[in-house]
Short mmCIF file of C-alpha atoms and ligand atoms in Angstrom, two decimals:
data_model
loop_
_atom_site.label_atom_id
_atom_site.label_comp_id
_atom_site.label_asym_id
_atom_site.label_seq_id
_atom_site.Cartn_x
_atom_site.Cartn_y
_atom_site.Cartn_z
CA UNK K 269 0.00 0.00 0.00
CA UNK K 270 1.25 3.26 -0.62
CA UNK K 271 0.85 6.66 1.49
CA UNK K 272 1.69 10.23 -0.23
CA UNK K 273 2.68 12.53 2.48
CA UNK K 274 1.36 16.42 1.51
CA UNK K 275 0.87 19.48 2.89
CA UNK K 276 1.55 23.29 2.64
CA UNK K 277 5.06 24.56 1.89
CA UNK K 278 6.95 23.85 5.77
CA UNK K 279 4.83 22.22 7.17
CA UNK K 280 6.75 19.94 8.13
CA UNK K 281 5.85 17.22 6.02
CA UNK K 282 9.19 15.81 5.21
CA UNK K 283 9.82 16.16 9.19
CA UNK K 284 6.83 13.58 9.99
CA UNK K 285 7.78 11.11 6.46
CA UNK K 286 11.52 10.74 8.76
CA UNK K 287 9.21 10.30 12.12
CA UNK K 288 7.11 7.45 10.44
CA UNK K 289 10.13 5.94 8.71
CA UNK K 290 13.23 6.43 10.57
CA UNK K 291 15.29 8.21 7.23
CA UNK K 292 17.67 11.11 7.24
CA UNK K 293 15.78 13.08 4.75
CA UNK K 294 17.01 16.73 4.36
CA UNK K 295 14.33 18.98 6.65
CA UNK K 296 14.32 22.78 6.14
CA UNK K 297 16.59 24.99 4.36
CA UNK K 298 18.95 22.10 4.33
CA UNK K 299 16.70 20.37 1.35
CA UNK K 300 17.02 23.61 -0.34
CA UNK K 301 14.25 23.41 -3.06
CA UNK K 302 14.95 19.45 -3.22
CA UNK K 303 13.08 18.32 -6.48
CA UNK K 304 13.33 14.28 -5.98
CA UNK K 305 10.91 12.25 -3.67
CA UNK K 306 12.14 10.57 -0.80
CA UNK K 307 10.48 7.01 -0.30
CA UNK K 308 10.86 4.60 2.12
CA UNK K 309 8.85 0.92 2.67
CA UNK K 310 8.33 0.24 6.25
CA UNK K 311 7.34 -2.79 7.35
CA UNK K 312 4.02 -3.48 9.58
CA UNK K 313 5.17 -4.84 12.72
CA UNK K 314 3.42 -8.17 13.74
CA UNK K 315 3.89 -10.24 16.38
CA UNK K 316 1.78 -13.04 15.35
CA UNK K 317 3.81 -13.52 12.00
CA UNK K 318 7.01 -13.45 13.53
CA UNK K 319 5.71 -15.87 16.22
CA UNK K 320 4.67 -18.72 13.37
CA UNK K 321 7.89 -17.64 11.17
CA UNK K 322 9.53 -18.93 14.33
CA UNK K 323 8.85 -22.29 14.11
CA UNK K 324 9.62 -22.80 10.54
CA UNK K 325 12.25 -20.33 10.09
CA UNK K 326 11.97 -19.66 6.67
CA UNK K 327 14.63 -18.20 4.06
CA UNK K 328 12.09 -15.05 4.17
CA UNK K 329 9.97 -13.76 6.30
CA UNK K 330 8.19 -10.82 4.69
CA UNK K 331 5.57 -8.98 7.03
CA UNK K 332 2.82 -6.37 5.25
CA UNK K 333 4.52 -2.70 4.20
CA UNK K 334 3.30 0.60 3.19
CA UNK K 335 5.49 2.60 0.91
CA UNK K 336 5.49 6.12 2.22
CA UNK K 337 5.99 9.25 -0.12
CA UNK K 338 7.20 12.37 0.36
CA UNK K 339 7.07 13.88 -3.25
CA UNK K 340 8.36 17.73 -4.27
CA UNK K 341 5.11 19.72 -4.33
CA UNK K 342 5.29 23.17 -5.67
CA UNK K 343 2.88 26.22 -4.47
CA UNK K 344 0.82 28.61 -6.48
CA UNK K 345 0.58 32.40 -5.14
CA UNK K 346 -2.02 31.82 -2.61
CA UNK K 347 -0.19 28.85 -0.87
CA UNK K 348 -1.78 26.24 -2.25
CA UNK K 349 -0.74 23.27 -4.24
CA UNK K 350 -0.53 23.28 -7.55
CA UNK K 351 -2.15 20.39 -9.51
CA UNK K 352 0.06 19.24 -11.79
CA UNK K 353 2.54 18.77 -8.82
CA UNK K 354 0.16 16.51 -7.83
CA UNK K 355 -0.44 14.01 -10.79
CA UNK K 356 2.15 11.39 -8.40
CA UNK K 357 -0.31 11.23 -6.16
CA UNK K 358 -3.20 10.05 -7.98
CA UNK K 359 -1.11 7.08 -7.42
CA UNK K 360 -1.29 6.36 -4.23
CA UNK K 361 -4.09 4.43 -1.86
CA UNK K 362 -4.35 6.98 0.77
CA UNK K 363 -2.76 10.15 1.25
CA UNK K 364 -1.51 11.91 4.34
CA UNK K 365 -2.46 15.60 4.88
CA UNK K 366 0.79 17.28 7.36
CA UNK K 367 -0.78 19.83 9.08
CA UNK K 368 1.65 22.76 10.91
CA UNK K 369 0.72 22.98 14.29
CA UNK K 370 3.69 23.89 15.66
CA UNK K 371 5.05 27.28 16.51
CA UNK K 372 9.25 27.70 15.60
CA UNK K 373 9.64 31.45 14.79
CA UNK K 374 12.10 30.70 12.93
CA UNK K 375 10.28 28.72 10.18
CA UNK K 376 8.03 31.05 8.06
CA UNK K 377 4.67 30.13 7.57
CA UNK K 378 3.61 28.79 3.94
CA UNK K 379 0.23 31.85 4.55
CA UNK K 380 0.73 35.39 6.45
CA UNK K 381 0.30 33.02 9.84
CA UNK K 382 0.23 29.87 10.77
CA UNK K 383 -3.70 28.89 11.45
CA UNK K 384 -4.31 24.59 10.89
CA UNK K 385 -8.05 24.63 10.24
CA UNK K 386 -7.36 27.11 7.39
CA UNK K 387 -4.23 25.75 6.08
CA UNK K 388 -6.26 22.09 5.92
CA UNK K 389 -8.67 24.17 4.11
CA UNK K 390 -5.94 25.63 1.45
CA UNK K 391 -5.06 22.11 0.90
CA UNK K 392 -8.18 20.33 0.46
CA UNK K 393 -9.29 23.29 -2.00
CA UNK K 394 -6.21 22.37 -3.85
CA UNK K 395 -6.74 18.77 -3.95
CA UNK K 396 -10.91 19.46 -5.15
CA UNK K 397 -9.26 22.01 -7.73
CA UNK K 398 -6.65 19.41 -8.97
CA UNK K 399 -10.00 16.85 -9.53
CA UNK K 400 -12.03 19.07 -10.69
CA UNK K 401 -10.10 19.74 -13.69
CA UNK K 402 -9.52 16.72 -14.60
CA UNK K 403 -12.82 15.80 -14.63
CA UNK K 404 -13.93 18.64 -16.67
CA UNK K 405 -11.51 17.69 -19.43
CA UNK K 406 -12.70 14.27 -19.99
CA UNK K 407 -16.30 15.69 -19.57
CA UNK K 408 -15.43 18.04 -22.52
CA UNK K 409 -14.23 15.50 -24.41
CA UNK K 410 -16.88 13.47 -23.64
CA UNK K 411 -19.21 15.78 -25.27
CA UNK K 412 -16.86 17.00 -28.04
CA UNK K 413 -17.33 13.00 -29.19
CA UNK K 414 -21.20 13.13 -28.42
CA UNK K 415 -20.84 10.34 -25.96
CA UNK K 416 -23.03 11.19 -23.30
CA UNK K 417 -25.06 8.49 -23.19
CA UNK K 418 -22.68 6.50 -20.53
CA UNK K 419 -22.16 5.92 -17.29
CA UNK K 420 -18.76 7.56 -17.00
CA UNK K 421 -20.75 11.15 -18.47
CA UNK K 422 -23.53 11.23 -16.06
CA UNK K 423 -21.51 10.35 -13.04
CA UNK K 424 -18.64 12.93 -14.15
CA UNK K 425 -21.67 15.19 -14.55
CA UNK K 426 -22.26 14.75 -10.96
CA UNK K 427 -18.61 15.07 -10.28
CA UNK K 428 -18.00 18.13 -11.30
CA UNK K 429 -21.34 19.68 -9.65
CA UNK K 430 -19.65 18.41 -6.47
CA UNK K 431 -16.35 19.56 -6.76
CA UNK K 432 -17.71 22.88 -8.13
CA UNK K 433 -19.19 23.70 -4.95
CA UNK K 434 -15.99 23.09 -3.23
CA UNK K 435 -16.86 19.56 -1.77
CA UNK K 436 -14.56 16.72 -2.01
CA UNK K 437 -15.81 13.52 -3.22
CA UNK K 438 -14.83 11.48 -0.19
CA UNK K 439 -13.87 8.13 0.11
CA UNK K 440 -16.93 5.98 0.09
CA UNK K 441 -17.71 8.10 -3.33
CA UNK K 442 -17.49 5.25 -5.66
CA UNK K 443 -19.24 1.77 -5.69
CA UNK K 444 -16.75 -0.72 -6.67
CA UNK K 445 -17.63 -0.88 -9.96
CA UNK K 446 -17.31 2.54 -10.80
CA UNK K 447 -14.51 2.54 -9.23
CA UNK K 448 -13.27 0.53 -11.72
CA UNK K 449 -14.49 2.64 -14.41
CA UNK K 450 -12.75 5.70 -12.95
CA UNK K 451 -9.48 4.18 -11.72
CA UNK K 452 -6.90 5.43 -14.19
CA UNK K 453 -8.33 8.87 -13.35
CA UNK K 454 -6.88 8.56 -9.68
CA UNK K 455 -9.19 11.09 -7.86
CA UNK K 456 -7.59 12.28 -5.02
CA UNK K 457 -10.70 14.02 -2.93
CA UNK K 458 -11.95 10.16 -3.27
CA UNK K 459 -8.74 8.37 -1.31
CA UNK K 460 -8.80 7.60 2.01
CA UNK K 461 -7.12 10.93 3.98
CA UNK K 462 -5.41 11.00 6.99
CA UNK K 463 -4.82 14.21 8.16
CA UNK K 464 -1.50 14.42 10.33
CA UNK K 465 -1.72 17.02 12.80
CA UNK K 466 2.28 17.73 13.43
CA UNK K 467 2.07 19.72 17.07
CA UNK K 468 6.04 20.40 17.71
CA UNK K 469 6.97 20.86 21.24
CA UNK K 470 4.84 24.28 21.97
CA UNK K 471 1.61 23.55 19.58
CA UNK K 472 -1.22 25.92 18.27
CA UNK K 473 -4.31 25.68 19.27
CA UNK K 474 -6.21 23.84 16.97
CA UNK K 475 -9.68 22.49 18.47
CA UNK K 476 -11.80 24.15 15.85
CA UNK K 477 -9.35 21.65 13.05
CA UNK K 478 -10.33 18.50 15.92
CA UNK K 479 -14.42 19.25 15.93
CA UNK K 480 -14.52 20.23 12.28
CA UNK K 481 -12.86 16.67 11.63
CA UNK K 482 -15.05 15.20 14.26
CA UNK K 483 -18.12 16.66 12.60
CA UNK K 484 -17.10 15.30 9.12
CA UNK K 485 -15.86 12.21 9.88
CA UNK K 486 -12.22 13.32 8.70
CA UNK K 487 -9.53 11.12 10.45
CA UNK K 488 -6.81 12.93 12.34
CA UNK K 489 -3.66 11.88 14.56
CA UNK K 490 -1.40 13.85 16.18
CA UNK K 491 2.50 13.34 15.85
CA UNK K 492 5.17 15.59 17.67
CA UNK K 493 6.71 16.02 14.28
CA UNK K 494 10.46 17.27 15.66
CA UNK K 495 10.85 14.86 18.76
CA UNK K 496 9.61 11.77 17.37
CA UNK K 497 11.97 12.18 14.07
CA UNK K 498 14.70 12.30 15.98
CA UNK K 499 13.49 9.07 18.29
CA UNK K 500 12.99 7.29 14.96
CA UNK K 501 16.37 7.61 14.06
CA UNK K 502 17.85 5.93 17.30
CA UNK K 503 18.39 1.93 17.55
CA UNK K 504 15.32 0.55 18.37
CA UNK K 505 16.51 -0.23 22.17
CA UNK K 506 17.17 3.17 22.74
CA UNK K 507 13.88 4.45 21.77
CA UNK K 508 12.08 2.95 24.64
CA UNK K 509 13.44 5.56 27.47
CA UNK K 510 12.37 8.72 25.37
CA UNK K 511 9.20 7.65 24.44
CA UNK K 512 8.23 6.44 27.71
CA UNK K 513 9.24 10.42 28.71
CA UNK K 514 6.69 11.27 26.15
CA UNK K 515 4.31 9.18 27.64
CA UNK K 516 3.79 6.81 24.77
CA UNK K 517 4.56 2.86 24.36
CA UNK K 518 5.27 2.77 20.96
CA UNK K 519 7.02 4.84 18.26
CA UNK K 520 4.93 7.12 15.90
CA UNK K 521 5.18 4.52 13.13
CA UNK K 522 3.57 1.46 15.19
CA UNK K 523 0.95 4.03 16.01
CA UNK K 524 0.38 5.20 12.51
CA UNK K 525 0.33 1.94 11.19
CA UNK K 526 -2.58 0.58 13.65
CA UNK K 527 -4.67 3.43 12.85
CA UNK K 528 -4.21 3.21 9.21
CA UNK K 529 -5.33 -0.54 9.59
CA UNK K 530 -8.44 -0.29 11.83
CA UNK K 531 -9.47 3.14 9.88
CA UNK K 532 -9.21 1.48 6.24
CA UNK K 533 -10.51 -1.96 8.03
CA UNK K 534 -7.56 -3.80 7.37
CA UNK K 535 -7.06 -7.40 8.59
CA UNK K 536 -4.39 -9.34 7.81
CA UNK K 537 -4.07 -13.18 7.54
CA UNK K 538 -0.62 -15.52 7.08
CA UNK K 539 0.62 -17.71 4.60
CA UNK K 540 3.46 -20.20 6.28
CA UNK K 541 5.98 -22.73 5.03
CA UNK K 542 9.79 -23.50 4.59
CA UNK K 543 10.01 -21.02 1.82
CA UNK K 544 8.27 -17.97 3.35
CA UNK K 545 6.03 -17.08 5.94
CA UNK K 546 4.15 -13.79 4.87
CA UNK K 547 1.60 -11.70 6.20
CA UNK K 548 -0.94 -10.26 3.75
CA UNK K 549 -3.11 -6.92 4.12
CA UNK K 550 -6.83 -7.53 3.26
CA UNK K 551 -9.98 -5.42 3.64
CA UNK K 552 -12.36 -6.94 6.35
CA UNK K 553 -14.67 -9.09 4.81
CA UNK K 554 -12.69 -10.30 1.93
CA UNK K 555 -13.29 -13.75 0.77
CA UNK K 556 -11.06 -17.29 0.79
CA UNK K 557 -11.16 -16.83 -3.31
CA UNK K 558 -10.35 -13.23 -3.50
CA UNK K 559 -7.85 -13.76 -0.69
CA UNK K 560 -6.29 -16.47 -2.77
CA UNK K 561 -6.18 -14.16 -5.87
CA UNK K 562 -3.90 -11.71 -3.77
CA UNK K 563 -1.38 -14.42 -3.44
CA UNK K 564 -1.39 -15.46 -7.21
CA UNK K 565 -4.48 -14.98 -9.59
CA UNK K 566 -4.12 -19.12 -10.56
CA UNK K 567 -4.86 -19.89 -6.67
CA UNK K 568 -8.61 -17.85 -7.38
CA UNK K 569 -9.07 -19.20 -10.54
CA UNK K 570 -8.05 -23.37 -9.94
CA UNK K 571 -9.47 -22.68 -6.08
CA UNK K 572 -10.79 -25.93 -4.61
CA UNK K 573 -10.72 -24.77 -0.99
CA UNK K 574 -9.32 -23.28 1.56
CA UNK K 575 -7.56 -25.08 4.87
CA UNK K 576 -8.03 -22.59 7.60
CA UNK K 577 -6.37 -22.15 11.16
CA UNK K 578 -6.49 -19.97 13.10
CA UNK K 579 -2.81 -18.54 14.28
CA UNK K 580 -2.52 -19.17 18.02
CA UNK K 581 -3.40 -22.73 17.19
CA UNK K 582 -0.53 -23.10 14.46
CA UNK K 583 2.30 -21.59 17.13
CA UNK K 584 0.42 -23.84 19.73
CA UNK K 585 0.86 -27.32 17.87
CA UNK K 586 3.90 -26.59 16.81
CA UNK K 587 3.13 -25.66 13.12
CA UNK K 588 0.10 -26.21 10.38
CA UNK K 589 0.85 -30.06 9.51
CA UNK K 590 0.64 -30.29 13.32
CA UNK K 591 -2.41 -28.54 13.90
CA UNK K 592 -4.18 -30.48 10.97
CA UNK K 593 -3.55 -33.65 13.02
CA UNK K 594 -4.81 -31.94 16.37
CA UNK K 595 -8.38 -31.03 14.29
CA UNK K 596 -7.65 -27.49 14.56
CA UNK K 597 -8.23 -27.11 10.69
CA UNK K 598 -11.27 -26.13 9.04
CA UNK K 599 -12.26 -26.74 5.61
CA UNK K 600 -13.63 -23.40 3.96
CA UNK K 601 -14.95 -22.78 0.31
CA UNK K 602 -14.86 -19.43 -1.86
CA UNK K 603 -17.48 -17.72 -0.02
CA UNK K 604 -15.48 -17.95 3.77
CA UNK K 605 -14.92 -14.73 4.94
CA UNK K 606 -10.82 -14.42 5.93
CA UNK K 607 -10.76 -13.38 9.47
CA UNK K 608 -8.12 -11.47 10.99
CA UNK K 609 -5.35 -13.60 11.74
CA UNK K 610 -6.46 -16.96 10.12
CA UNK K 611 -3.67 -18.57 8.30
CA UNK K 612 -4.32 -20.10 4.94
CA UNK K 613 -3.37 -22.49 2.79
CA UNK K 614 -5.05 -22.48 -0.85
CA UNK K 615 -6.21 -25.81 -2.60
CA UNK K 616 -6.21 -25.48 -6.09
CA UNK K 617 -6.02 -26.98 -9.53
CA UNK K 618 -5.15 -25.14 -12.84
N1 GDP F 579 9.71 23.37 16.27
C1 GDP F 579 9.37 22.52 15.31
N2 GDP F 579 9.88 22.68 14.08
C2 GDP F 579 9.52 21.79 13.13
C3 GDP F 579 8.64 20.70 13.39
N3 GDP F 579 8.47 20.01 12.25
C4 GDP F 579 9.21 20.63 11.30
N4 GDP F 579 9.84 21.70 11.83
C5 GDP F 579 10.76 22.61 11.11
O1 GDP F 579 10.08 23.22 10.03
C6 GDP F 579 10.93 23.31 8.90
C7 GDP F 579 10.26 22.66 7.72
O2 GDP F 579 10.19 21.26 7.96
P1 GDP F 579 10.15 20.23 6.75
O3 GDP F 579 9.93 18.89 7.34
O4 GDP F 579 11.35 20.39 5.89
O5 GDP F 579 8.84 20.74 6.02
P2 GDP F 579 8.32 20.44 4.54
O6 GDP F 579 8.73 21.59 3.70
O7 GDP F 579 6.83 20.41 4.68
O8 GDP F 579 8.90 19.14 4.10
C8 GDP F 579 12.26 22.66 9.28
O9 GDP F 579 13.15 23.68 9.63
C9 GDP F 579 11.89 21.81 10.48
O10 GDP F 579 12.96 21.67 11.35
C10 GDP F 579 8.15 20.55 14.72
O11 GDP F 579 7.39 19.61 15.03
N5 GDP F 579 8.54 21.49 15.63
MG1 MG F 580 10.13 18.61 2.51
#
């Protein structure tokens, strides 16, 4: 999965990509202008999987990742992003909205001052103004050709309406088959958004940004953009002690990461062996068959069925031949719906 990282000019969005990641990128002046994105995959900590890929220890052991973004984003007069800076993130499957909440005098403000409610504003106009025209071109062209008798016209009708009133689409926009029909097009007001409040060590007051996000069901976290950069960048042991002085358990990625999962209603279930024990991101309520196509599209196609246990009972009999013999599999067909944590192993004949 892949998370763009954007915000206003200093906002501290490269700042928070090093917090969540634990890289060196260049922050500040230091990055002077820097046109080239920094990325970085980080693995999804899991306990479970690392539990089973103990007891076969396997040649690999790959856990779920997210591939975060930070990509050069260049500013019209007003502040705000321009769109054709953001054509790379039409790519991604959720984007992350840095908010400035801190106060450092000595880092200007992208606008006259620093206020986060309006700033989240100036970027969510930008990101409705970035769809909006690209829906209007296709919708021109659409007409120019005389084919408005489709389901792409009258939906992009209804698209542009919305975004012409300043309204983002929002995530649950699309049924799934339209989608499909509108995936190349990569609307960004239709991702899932996270907004990333960065609060520095003295922060802003921003309650009216928390109850206008409570009131439209926008997601926000908080992250101590400076600090917890500088934590990430420790050895993991080390980490511990200034956390705990934070007051937190875990760094800002583990906490990221969970929230990203239960917001998008990610679950996650294991494939083990010799070879590789893996942990695979689904959405809740994905099937055995469509769970099998995420491993290979031949395992959905040839599926016969699916053996199914559940993990605790793989690392308690020692592993999944083992918990066969102790009855602790169950037999499941294409309909089964994966549960979180269930480990699989696809029958199948092509
Ligand atoms: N005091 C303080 N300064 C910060 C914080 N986050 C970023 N900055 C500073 O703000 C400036 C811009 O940060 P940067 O991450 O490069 O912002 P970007 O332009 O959005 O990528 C740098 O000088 C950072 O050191 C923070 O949480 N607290
Ligand atoms: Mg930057």
């Amino acid at each position: 999965m892949e998370t763009a990282i954007i915000g206003l000019a200093r906002s501290g969005k490269t700042t928070i990509f090093n917090a969540l990641t634990g890289q060196a990128a260049l922050t500040g002046d230091a990055a002077g202008g820097r046109k080239q994105a920094a990325l970085s995959e980080v693995k999804v900590p899991d306990e479970r999987l690392d539990k089973l890929a103990s007891l076969y220890e396997p040649k690999k052991l790959t856990h779920a990742s997210v591939l975060f973004k930070d990509l050069p984003l260049d500013h019209d007069e007003e502040g705000g992003i321009t769109a054709a800076s953001l054509a790379d993130v039409r790519r991604a499957d959720a984007v992350a909205i840095v908010i400035r909440a801190f106060s450092n005098d000595s880092v200007m403000p992208a606008l006259k001052d620093s206020a986060p409610l309006r700033d989240l504003r100036k970027v969510t106009d930008s990101l409705v103004f970035g769809d909006y025209e690209i829906a209007e071109k296709r919708l021109e062209r659409l007409d120019k050709e005389a084919k408005r008798d489709t389901r792409e016209y009258h939906l992009l009708r209804q698209i542009v309406d919305r975004l012409g009133t300043g309204t983002p689409l929002g995530a649950g926009f699309f049924s799934a088959e339209d989608a499909r029909i509108f995936a190349g097009f990569g609307f960004l007001t239709a991702k899932p958004l996270f907004v990333i409040i960065n609060t520095g060590g003295t922060s802003l007051a921003h309650e009216d940004l928390l109850r206008q996000a409570a009131e439209s069901g926008t997601d926000s976290f908080d992250i101590r953009g400076d600090l917890e950069m500088e934590i990430a960048q420790l050895p993991p042991a080390d980490q511990k002690d200034f956390l705990a002085d934070m007051g937190l358990e875990e760094p800002a990625k583990n906490r990221f990461l969970r929230h990203v999962y239960s917001t998008l209603h990610l679950v996650s279930f294991f494939t083990v062996g010799d070879d590789e024990c893996k942990a695979w991101s689904i959405r809740e309520g994905t099937t055995a068959v469509a769970a099998a196509g995420e491993i290979h599209s031949d395992l959905a196609k040839g599926f016969i069925r699916a053996e199914v246990a559940r993990w605790q009972d793989v690392v308690e009999s020692g592993d999944f031949a083992a918990a066969k013999k102790a009855n602790k599999l169950r037999l499941e067909g294409k309909e089964y719906v994966v549960r979180d944590g269930d480990v699989l192993l696809i029958r199948f004949n092509v």
